[in-house]
Every structure is written in structure tokens, then in C-alpha cells.
CSV table of C-alpha atoms in Angstrom, one decimal:
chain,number,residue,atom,x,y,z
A,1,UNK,CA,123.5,0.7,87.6
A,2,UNK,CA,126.8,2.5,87.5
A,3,UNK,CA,125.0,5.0,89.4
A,4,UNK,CA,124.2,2.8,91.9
A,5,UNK,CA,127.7,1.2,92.5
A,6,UNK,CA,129.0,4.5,92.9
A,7,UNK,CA,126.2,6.0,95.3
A,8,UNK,CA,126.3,3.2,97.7
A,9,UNK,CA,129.9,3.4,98.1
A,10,UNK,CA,130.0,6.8,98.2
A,11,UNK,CA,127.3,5.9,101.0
A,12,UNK,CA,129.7,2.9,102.7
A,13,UNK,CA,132.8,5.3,102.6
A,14,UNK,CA,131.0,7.9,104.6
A,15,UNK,CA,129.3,6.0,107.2
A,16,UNK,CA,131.3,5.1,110.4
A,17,UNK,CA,132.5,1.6,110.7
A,18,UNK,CA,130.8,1.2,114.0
A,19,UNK,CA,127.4,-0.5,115.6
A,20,UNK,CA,125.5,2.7,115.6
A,21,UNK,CA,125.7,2.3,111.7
A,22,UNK,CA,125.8,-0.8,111.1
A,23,UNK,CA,122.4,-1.1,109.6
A,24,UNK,CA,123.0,2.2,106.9
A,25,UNK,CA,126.3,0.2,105.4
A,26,UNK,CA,124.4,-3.0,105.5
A,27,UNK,CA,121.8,-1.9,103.2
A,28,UNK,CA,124.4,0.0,101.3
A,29,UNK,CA,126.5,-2.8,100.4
A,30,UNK,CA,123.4,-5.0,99.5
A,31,UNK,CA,121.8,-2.5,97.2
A,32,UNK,CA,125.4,-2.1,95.5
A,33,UNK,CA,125.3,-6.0,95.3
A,34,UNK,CA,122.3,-5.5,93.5
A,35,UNK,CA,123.8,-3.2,90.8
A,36,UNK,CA,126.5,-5.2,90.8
A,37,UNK,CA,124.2,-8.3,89.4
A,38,UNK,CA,122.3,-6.1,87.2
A,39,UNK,CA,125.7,-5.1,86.2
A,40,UNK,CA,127.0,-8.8,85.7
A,41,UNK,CA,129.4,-8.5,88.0
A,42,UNK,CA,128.3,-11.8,89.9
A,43,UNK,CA,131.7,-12.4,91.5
A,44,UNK,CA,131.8,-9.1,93.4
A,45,UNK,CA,128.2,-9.2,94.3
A,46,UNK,CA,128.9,-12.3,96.1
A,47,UNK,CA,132.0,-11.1,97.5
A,48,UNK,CA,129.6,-8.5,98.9
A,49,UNK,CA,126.7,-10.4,100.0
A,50,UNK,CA,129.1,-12.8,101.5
A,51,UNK,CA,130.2,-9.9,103.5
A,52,UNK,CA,127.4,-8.5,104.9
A,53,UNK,CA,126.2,-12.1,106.2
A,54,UNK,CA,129.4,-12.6,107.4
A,55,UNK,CA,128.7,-9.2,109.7
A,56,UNK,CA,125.2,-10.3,109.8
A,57,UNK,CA,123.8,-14.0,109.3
A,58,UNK,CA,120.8,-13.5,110.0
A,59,UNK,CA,120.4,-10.6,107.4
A,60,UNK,CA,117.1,-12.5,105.3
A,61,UNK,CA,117.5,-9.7,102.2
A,62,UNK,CA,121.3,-10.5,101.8
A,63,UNK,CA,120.3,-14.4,102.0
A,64,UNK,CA,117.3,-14.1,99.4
A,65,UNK,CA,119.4,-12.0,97.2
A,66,UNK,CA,122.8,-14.5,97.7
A,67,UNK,CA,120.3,-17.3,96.6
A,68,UNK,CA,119.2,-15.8,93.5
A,69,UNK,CA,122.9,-14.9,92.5
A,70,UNK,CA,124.2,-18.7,93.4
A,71,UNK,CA,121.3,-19.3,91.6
A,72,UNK,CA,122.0,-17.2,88.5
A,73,UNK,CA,125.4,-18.7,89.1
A,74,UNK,CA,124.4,-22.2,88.1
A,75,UNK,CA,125.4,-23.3,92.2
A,76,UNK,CA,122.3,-24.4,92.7
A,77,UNK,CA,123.5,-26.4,96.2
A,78,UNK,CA,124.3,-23.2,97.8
A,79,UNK,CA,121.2,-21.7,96.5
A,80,UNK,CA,119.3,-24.3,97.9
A,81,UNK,CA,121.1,-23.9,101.1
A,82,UNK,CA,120.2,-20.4,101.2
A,83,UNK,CA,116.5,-20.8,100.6
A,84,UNK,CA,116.1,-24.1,102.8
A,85,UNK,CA,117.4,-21.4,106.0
A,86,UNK,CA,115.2,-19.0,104.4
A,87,UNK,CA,112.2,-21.0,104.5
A,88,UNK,CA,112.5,-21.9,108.3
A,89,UNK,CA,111.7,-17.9,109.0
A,90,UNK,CA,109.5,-17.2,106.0
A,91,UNK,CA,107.3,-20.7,105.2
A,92,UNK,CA,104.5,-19.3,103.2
A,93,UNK,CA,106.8,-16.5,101.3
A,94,UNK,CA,106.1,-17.4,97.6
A,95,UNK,CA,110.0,-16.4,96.5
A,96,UNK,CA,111.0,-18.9,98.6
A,97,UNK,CA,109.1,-21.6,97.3
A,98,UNK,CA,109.5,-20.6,93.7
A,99,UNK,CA,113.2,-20.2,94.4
A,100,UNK,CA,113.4,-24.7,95.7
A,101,UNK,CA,111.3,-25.6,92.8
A,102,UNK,CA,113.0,-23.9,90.3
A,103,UNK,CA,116.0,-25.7,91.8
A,104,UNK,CA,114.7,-28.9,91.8
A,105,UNK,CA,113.0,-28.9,88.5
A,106,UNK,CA,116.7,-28.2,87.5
A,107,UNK,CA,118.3,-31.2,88.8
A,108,UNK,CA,115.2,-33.4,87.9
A,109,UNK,CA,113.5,-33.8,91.3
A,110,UNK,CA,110.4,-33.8,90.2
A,111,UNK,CA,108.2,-34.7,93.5
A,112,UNK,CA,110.4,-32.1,95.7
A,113,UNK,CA,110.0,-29.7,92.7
A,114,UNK,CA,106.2,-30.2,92.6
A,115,UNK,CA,105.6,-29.5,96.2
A,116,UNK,CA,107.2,-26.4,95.9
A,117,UNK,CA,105.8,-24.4,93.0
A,118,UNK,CA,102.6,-26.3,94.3
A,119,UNK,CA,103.0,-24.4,98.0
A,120,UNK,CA,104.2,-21.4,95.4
A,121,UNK,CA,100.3,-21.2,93.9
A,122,UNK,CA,98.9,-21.4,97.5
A,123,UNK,CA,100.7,-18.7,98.5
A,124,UNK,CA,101.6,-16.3,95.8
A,125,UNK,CA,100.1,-12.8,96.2
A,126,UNK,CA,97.3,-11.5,93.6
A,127,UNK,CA,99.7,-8.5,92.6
A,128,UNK,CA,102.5,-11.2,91.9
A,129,UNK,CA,104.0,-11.3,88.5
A,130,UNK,CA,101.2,-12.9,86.0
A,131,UNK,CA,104.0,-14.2,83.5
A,132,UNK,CA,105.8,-15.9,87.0
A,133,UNK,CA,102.8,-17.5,87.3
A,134,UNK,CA,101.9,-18.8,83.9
A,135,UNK,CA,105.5,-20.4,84.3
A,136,UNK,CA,104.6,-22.3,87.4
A,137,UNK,CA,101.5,-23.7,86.1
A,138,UNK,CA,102.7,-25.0,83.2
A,139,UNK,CA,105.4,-26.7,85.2
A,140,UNK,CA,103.3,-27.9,87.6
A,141,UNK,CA,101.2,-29.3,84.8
A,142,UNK,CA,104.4,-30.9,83.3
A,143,UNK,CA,105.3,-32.2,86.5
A,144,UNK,CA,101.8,-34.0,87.2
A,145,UNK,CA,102.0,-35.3,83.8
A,146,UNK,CA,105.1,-37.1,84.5
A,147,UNK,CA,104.1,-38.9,87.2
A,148,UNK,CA,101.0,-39.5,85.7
A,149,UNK,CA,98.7,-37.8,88.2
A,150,UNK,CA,95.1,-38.0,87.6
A,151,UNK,CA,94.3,-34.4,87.7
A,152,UNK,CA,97.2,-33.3,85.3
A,153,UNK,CA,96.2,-30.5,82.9
């Protein structure tokens, strides 16, 4: 990943600081934020993120990846800020919904959690991760149990 870091800012110092490039640094900086996670370097990958959606707000792969380091952070209201702004342009995007219900299923919100990784199963792709899967049945299972649904597994 040290790789990485150092190509993308080889990348960002070389690029113009104007318009017509915007959209090259952009994607430079968010794939060094990426290293930078991989790299556990969580503070300057949100320093990052922060600045590209600062440049850009609407920039949806700087949000979804800003969620999952809040929530690899332990912030799970910012997370969940992230992914509820998320979710108004992308409704049926599986990442999305796995991202809330992870959330709440974290802070014990069992029903919000539930509709989530519920809306998660609907939606997720065939070619989606078998083991991500496995884990959102068996907490949708665990869930239903809970509240004592009739059709818990």
C-alpha cells in the first residue's frame, strides 16, 4: 500500500490545481485514502476524504468510503450520517443497507437493524460476497428471534 500512497501523490503533485483536473486529483486522493486505511492510517485517510468532499460533496465514492472508515473508527453517528445521504441517491445499493444495519445492530436497534440487512438480502447481487451473506442471515435470524417473529430460523 506504500506503493499506492506514494503513486497517487506522485499523481496529485503533478496534476494542475485547476477545474480541468479536478476529477484526476479527486480520484487520486481517494485511492491514496484507501491505502492509507489498508495502511491503518485512519486519521490521514479522513483528513483526505474530508478533503475531497469538502471540494466535492456530492462525490458518492468519497462518502461510501468516509462511512466505512467512521465506521472502522467506532463513530458510528457519522457513519450513519454518511450512509443515510447515501441512501437517498442509491436506495437499493446492498453496501448501503449493509452499512445501517451493521450500525444499528451495533447500538442495539434491533427493528431499524432488521429492516436494513432485510432490504440487504433483497437487493444484494448473486456475485456478492457468500461469507457477507452468511453473516446477514444469521443476524437477521438473531434479530427475528428477538422479537419473537413467527418465521425466525
Amino acid at each position: 500500500y506504500e506503493e499506492v500512497q506514494k503513486a497517487s501523490d506522485k499523481l496529485i503533485s503533478r496534476f494542475p490545481k485547476d477545474d480541468e483536473h479536478a476529477f484526476f486529483l479527486e480520484n487520486a486522493k481517494i485511492y491514496k485514502s484507501i491505502a492509507l486505511m489498508e495502511s491503518d492510517k485512519l486519521s490521514a485517510a479522513l483528513e483526505l476524504l474530508d478533503a475531497v468532499l469538502d471540494k466535492n460533496p456530492g462525490s458518492v465514492t468519497a462518502k461510501r468510503n468516509r462511512a466505512l472508515l467512521h465506521m472502522r473508527m467506532g463513530d458510528l453517528d457519522d457513519s450513519r450520517k454518511d450512509y443515510t445521504e447515501l441512501l437517498r441517491y442509491m436506495p437499493l445499493a446492498h453496501s448501503i443497507h449493509y452499512g445501517l444495519g451493521e450500525i444499528a445492530y451495533r447500538k442495539k436497534e434491533n427493528t431499524l437493524a432488521l429492516k436494513h440487512f432485510e432490504t440487504y438480502l433483497k437487493v444484494v447481487p448473486e456475485k456478492a460476497s457468500a461469507e457477507e451473506k452468511k453473516e446477514v442471515e444469521a443476524k437477521v435470524a438473531e434479530l427475528k428471534a428477538k422479537a419473537g417473529a413467527p418465521d425466525a430460523k
